[in-house]
Coordinates of C-alpha atoms and ligand atoms in Angstrom, one line a residue:
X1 CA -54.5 121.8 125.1
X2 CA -57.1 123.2 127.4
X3 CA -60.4 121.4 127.2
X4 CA -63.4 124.0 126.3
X5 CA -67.0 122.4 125.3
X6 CA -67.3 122.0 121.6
X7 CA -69.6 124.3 119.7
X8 CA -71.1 123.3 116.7
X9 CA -70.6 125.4 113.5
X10 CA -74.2 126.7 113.2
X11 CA -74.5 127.4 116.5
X12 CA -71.2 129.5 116.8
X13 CA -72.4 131.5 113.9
X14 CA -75.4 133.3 115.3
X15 CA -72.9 134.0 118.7
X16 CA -72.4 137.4 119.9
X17 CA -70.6 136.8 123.0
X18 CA -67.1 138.3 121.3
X19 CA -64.3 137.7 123.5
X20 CA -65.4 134.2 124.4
X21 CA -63.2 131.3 124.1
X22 CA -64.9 128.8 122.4
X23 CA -63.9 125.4 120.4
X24 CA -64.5 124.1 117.3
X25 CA -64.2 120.8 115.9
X26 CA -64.3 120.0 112.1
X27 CA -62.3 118.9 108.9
X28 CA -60.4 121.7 106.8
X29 CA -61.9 123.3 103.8
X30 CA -59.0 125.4 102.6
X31 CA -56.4 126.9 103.6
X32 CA -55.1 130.4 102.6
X33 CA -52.3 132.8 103.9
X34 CA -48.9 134.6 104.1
X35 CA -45.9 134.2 106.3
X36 CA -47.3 136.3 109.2
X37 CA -50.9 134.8 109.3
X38 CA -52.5 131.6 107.9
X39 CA -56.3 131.8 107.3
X40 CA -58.5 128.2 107.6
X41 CA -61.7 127.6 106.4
X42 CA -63.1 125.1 108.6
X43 CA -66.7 122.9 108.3
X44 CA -68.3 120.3 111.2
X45 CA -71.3 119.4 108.5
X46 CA -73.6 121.5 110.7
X47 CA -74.3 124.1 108.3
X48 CA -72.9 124.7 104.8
X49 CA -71.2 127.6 106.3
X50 CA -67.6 127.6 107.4
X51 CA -66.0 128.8 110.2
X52 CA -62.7 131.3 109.4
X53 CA -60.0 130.1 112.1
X54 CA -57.1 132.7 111.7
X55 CA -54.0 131.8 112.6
X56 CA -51.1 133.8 114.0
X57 CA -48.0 132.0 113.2
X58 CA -46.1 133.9 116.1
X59 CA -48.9 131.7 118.6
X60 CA -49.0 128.5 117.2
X61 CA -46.1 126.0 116.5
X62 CA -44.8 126.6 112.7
X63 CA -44.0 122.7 112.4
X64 CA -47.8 122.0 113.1
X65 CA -49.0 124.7 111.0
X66 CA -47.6 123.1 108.3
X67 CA -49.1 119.9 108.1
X68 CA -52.8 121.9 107.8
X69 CA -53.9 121.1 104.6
X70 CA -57.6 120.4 102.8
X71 CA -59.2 117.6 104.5
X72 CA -57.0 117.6 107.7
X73 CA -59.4 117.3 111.0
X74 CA -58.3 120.1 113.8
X75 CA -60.0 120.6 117.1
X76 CA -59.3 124.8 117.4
X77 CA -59.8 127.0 121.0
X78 CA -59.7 130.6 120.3
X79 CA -61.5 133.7 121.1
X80 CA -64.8 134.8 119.2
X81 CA -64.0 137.9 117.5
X82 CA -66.2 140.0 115.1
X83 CA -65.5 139.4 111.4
X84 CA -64.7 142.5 109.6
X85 CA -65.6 142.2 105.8
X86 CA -66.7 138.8 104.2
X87 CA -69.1 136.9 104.5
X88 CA -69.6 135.8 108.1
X89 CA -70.2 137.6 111.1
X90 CA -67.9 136.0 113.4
X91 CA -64.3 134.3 113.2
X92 CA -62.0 132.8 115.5
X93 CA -58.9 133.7 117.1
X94 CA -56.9 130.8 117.2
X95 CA -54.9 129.9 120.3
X96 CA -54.7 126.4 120.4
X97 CA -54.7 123.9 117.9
X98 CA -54.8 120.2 118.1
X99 CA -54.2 117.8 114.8
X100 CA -56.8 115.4 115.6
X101 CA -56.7 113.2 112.1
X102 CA -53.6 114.2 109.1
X103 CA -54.7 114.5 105.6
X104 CA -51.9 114.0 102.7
X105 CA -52.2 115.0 99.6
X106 CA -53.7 111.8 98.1
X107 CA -57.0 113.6 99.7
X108 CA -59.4 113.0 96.2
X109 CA -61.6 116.2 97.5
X110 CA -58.5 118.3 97.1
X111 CA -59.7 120.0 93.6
X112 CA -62.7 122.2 93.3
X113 CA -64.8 121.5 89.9
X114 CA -64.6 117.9 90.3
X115 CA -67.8 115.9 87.6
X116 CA -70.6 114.3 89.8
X117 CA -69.4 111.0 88.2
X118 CA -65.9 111.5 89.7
X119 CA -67.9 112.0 93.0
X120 CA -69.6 108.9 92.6
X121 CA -66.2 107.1 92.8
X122 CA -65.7 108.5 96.1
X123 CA -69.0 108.4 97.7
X124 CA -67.3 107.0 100.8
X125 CA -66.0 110.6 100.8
X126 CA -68.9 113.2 99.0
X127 CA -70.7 113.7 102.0
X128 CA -67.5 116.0 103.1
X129 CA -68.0 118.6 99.7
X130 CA -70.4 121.8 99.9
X131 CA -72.8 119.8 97.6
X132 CA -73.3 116.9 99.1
X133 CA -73.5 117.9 102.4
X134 CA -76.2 119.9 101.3
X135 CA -78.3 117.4 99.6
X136 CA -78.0 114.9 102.4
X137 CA -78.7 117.6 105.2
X138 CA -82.1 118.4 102.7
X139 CA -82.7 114.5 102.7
X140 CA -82.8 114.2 106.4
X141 CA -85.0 117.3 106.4
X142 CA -87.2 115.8 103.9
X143 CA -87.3 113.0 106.1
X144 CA -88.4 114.7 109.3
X145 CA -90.9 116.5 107.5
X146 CA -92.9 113.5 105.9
X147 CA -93.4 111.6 109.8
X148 CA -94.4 115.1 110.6
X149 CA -97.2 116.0 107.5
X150 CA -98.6 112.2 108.4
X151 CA -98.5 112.4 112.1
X152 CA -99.9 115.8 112.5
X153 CA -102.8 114.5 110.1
X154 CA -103.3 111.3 112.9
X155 CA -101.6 108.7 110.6
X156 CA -99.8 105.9 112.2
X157 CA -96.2 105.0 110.5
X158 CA -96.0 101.1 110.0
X159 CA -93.5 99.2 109.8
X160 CA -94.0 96.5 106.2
X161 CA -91.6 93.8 105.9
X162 CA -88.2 94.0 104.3
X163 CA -88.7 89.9 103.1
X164 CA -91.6 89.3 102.0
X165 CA -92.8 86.2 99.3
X166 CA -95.3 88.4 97.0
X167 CA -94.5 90.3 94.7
X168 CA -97.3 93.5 95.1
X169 CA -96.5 95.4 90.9
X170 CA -96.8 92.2 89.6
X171 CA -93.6 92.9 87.3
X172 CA -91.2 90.3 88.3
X173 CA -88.5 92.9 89.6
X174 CA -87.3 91.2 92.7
X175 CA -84.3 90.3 94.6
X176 CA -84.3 86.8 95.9
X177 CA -83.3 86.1 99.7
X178 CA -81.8 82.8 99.9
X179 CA -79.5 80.9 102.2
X180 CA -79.4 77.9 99.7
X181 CA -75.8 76.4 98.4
X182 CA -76.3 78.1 94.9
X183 CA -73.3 75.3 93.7
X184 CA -75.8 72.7 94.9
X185 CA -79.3 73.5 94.1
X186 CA -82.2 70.5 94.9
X187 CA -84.6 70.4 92.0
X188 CA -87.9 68.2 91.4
X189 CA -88.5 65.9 88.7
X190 CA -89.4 69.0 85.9
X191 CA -86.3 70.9 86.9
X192 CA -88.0 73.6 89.1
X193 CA -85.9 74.4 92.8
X194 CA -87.4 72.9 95.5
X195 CA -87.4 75.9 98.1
X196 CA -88.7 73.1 101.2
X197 CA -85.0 73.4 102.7
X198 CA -84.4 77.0 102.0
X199 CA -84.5 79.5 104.9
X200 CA -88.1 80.2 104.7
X201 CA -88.9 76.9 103.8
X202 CA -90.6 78.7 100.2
X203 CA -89.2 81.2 97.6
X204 CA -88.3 85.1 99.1
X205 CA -87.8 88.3 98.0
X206 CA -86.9 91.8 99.2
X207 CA -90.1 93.8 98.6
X208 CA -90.6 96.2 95.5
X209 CA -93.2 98.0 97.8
X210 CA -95.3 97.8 101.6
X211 CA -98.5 98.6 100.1
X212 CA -100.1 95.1 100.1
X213 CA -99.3 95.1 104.3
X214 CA -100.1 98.7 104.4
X215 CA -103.7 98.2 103.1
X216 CA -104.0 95.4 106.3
X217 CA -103.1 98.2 108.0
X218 CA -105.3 100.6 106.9
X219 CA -108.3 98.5 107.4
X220 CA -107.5 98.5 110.5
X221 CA -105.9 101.5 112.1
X222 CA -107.5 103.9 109.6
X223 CA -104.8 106.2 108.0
X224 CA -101.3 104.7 108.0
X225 CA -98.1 105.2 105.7
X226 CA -94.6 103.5 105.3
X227 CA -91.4 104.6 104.8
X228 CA -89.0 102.2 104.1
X229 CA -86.5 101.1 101.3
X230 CA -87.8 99.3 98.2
X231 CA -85.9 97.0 96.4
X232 CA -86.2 96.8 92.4
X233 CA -84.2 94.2 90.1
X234 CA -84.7 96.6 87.0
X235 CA -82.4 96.7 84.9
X236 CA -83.0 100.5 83.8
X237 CA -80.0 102.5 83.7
X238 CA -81.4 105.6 83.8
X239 CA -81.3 109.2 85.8
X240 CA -84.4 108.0 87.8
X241 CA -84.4 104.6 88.4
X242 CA -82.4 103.0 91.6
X243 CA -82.4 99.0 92.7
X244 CA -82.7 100.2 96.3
X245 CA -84.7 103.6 96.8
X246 CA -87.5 104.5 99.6
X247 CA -90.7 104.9 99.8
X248 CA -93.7 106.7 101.2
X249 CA -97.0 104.7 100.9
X250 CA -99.6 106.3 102.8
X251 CA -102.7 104.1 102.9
X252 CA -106.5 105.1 103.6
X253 CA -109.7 103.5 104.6
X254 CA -112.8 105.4 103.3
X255 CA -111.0 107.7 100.4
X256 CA -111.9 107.4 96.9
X257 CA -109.4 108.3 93.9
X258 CA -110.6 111.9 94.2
X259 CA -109.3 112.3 98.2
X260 CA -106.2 110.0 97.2
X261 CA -105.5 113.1 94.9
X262 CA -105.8 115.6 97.1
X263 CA -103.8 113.7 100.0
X264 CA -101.0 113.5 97.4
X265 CA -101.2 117.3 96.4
X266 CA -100.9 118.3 100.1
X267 CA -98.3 116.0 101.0
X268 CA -96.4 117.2 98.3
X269 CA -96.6 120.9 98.7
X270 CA -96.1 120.2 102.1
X271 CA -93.0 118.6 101.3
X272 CA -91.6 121.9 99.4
X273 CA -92.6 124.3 101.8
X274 CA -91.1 122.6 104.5
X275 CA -87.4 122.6 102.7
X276 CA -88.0 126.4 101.7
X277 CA -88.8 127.3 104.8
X278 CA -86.0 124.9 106.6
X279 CA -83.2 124.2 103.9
X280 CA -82.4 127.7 102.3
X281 CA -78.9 127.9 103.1
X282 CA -78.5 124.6 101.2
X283 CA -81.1 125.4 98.7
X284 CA -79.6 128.8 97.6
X285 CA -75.9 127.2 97.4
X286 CA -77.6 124.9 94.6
X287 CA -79.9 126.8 93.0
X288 CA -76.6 129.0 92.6
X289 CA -74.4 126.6 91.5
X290 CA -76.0 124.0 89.4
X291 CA -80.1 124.9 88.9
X292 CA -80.8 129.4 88.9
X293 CA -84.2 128.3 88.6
X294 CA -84.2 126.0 91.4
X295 CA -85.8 128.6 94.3
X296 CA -88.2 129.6 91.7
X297 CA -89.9 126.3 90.7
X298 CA -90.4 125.4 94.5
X299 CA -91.8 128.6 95.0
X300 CA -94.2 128.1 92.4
X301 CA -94.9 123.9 92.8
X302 CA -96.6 125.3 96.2
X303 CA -98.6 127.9 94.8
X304 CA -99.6 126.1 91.8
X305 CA -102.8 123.9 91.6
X306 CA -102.1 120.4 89.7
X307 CA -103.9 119.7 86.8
X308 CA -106.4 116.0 86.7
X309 CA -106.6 115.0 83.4
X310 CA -108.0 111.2 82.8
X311 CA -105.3 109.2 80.4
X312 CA -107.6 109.1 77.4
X313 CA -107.5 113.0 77.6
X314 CA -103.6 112.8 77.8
X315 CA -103.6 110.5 75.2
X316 CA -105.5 113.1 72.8
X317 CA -103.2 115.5 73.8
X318 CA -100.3 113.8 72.6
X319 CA -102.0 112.2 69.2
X320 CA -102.3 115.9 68.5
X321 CA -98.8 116.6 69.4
X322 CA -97.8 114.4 66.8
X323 CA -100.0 115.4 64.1
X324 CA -99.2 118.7 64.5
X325 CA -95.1 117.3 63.8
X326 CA -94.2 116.8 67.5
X327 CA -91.1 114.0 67.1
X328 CA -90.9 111.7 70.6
X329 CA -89.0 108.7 70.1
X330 CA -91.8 106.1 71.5
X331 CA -94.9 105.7 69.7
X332 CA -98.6 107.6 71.3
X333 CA -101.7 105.1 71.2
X334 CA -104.2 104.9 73.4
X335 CA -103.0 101.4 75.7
X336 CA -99.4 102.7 75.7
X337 CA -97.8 102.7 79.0
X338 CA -96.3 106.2 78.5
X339 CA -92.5 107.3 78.4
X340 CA -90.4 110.0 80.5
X341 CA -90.7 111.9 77.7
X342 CA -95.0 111.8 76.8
X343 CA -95.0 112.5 80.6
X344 CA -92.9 115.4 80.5
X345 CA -94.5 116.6 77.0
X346 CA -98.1 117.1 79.4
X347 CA -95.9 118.7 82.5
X348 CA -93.2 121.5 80.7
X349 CA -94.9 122.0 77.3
X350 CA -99.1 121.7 77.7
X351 CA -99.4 122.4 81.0
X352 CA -96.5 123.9 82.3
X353 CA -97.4 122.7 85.7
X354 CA -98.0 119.0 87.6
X355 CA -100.5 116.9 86.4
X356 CA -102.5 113.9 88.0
X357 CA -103.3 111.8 85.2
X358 CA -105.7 108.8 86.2
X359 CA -108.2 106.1 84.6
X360 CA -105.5 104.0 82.5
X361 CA -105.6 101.1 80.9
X362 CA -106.1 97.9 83.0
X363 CA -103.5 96.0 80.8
X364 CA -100.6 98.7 81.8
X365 CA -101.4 98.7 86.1
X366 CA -101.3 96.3 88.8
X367 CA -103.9 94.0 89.4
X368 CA -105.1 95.7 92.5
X369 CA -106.7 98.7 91.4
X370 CA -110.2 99.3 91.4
X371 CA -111.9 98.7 88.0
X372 CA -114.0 101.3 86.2
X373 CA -117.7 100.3 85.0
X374 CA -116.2 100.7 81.3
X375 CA -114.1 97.2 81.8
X376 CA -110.8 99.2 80.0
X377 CA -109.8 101.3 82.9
X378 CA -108.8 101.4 86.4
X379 CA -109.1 104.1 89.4
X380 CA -105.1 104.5 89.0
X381 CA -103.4 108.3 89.6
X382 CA -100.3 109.0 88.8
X383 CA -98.1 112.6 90.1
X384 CA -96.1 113.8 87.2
X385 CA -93.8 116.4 87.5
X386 CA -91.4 118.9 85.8
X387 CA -87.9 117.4 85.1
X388 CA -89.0 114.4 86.8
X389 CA -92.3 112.6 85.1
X390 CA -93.7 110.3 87.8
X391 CA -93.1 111.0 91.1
X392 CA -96.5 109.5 92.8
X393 CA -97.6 106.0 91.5
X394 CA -101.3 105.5 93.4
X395 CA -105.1 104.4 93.2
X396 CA -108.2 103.7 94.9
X397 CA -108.3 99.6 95.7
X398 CA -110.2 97.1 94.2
X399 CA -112.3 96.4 97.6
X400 CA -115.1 93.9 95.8
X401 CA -114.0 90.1 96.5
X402 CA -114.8 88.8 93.5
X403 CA -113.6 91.5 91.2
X404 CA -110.2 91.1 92.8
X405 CA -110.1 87.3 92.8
X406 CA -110.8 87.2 88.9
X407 CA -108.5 89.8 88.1
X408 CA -105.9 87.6 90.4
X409 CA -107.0 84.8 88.7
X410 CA -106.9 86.4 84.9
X411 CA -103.0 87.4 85.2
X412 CA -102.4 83.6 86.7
X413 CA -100.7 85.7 90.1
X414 CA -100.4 82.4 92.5
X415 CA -103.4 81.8 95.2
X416 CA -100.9 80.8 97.5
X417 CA -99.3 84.3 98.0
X418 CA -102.4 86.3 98.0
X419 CA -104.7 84.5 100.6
X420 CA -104.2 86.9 103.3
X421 CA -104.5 90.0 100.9
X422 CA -107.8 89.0 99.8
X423 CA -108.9 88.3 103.7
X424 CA -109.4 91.8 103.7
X425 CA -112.2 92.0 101.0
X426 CA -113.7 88.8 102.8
X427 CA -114.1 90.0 106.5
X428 CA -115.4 93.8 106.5
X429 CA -113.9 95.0 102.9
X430 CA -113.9 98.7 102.7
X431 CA -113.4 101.1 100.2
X432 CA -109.7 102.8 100.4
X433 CA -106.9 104.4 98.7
X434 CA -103.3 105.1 98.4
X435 CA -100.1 105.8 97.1
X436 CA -95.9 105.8 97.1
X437 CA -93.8 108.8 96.4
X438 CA -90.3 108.0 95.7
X439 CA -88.3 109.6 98.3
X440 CA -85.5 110.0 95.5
X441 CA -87.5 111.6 93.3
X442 CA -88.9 114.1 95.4
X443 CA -85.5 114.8 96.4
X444 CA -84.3 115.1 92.8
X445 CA -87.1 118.0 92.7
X446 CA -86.0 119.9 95.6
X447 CA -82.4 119.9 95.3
X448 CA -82.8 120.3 91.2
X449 CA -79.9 117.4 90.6
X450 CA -80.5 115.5 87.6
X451 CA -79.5 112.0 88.2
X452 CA -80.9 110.2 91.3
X453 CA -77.8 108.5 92.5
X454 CA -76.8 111.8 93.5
X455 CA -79.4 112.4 96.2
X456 CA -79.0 109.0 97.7
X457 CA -75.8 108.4 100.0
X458 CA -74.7 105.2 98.5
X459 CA -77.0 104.2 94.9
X460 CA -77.4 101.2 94.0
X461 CA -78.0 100.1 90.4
X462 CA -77.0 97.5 87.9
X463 CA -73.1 96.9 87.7
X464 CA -73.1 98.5 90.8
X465 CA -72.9 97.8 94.7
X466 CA -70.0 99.5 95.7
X467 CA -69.7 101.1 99.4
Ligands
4AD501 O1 -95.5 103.4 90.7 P1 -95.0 102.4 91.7 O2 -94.3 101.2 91.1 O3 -96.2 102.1 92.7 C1 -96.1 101.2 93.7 O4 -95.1 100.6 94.1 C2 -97.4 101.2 94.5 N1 -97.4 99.9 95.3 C3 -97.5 102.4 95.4 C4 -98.8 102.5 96.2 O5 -99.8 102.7 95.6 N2 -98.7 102.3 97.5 O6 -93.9 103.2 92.6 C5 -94.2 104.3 93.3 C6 -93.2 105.4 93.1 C7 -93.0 105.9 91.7 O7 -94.0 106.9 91.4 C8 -91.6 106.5 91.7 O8 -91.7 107.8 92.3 C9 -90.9 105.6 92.7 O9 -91.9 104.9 93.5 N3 -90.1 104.6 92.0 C10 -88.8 104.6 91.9 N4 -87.9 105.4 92.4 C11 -86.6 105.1 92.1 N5 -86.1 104.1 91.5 C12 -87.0 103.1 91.0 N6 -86.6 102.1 90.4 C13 -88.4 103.4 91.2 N7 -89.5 102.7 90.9 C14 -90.6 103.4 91.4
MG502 MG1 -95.8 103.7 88.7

């Protein structure tokens, strides 16, 4: 077969130059004809769209025709020729075809209508369906636009360790990182693991989050954020919740809780706007296959101002929610850390649109949030959204020395870890604030899918490590 320079699918598409020879590369979609003609549909993951190849079994060998099927990977020359009817503009002539990899019928992507659970069990393979290759070409975009909002804003992206031996949310979630013989574990006289010939020489984890690095950062460079997977030994089997996810933690010197909440509002519109205005092929195919209101609740996310509402408010909310015979399953009392559903109560039912709630309850956040005069509450903000509930989990920092230490010292968090952290309140300690977005769950928003191990190539979660 003649060699002509590939063109990608999306490029071919906006083409004029009929009569052309061109070549396309890609795997087979369907495949459709009579006796005299066969008709391919054929992807490269460029673009949702496909290509039409048509095929005039008088030109091209009968034998290899045959062996076409869904899935099968063809490299096609042929001539660019306007498409009359349906939906594309253009189509190719085909007048050479080249088998490059066979596809039998044991193919698993062969059926249309196939339950995302089913496509879980192939994940090696979703990325090749319509949907999939949608989500994951809006996750890249999502991607590109987040170092682009931070860096056009003079934020630096820094890089947090992956191993780290402190645990920053204080919960206990982590993964340990050992290269001890687990048959053969040394222990001391009390029965605790002696970590002194272990890899690090002391007890490591994978991170549950970069902030405690990024706020080095941040007293130092300014602005900064992270983006980096997180790693979480929860054992919540639920439609938002991943053991491995990523996360965005932009850190800044000099903001209080109130510019932390505006940072977060902009990123996130940002965010939106960007895959409207960059993902609509994509976004359309979804809205019109699994969300119709999809287009419409990004449109109006960016045109929306969020509500700020302190918890104590929120929690007044919801009291009167019940007493007016609102059921939740969870109980509502001031203290509570709240539930999906209290959360989503505020967003789809009070509000109707996001809401920052701050100012909880010391006892439910992490011990590095800056303390409120009343001794109950700290300067924490969290983003809740429609369908989602929390999407941003944030605050402004504890910066005085002493209050930090004693609140280090109150939930018994070991001095050993923390030393460096609290360097920064000792030498030139500076107000500043921050927060993480969960990548995931800003892409569960934008592509409107309702569990997150669909917007994640290859989820991880309990019983589950496959791929
Ligand atoms: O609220 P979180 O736990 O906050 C932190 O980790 C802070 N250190 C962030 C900061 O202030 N720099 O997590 C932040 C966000 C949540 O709001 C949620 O969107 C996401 O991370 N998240 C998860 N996403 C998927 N699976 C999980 N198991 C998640 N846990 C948190
Ligand atoms: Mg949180």
């Amino acid at each position: 077969m003649e060699t002509i320079k590939r063109t990608k699918i999306s490029d071919l598409l906006g083409l004029t130059t009929y009569g052309a020879e061109v070549n396309v590369k890609g795997w087979v979609r369907t495949r459709r004809g009579s006796k005299q003609v066969a008709f391919v549909a054929l992807n490269d993951g460029s673009t949702i769209k496909n290509v039409q190849i048509v095929i005039d079994l008088e030109k091209i060998d009968e034998e290899l025709v045959k062996k076409i099927s869904t899935g099968t990977c063809l490299s096609v020359n042929g001539t660019l020729v306007e498409s009359i009817g349906g939906g594309q503009s253009v189509e190719i002539q085909a007048t050479a075809i080249e088998i490059l990899g066979e596809c039998d019928n044991t193919y698993p992507l062969q059926k249309k209508g196939q339950t995302m659970e089913f496509m879980r069990s192939v994940a090696h393979l979703r990325p090749r369906t319509n949907t999939f290759g949608a989500i994951f070409r809006i996750r890249h975009n999502m991607a590109y636009a987040i170092h682009k909002f931070f860096h056009d804003k003079g934020f630096y992206y820094f890089h947090t360790p992956i191993i780290t031996a402190s645990d920053c949310e204080g919960a206990g979630q982590m993964f340990q990182v050992t290269t001890m013989n687990l048959y053969d574990l040394k222990k001391d006289e009390n029965g605790s693991i002696v970590y002194d010939d272990d890899f690090f020489g002391k007890q490591a984890s994978l991170t549950v989050s970069g902030q405690l690095e990024g706020e080095l950062a941040a007293t130092a460079l300014g602005a900064i954020y992270t983006f980096g997977p997180t790693f979480r030994a929860e054992n919540s089997n639920t439609p938002r919740h991943l053991a491995e996810f990523w996360m965005i933690e932009p850190e800044v010197a000099f903001n209080d809780i109130y510019d932390n909440m505006e940072l977060a509002e902009e990123f996130i519109k940002y965010c939106v706007s960007w895959a409207l205005d960059n993902c609509m092929d994509d976004i359309k195919f979804l809205n019109d296959m699994f969300d119709k209101e999809l287009i419409e609740r990004l449109r109006s996310i960016v045109n929306t101002e969020f509500v700020r509402l302190k918890y104590t408010e929120g929690i007044e909310i919801l009291e009167k929610a019940v007493a007016d015979g609102h059921k939740f399953e969870f109980p509502v009392y001031w203290g509570v850390d709240l539930a999906s559903e209290h959360e989503r109560y505020l967003v789809e039912h009070h509000f109707k649109r996001p809401v920052i709630l701050t100012d909880y309850p010391k006892e439910i956040k992490a011990f590095y949030m800056k303390q409120n005069e009343d001794g109950k509450t700290v300067r924490a903000m969290d983003v809740l959204f429609p369908k989602i509930g929390e999407i941003i989990g944030g605050s402004e920092r504890e910066a005085d020395y002493n209050k930090l230490l004693s609140r280090i010292e109150e939930l018994g968090i070991p001095m050993k870890d923390m030393w460096w952290y609290l360097d920064t309140r000792r030498y030139g300690s500076c107000p500043h604030s921050g927060f993480g977005l969960g990548f995931e769950r800003l892409l569960l928003f934008v592509t409107g899918m309702s569990n997150i191990r669909d917007v994640i190539p290859f989820p991880r979660t309990p019983n589950n490590a496959e791929f």
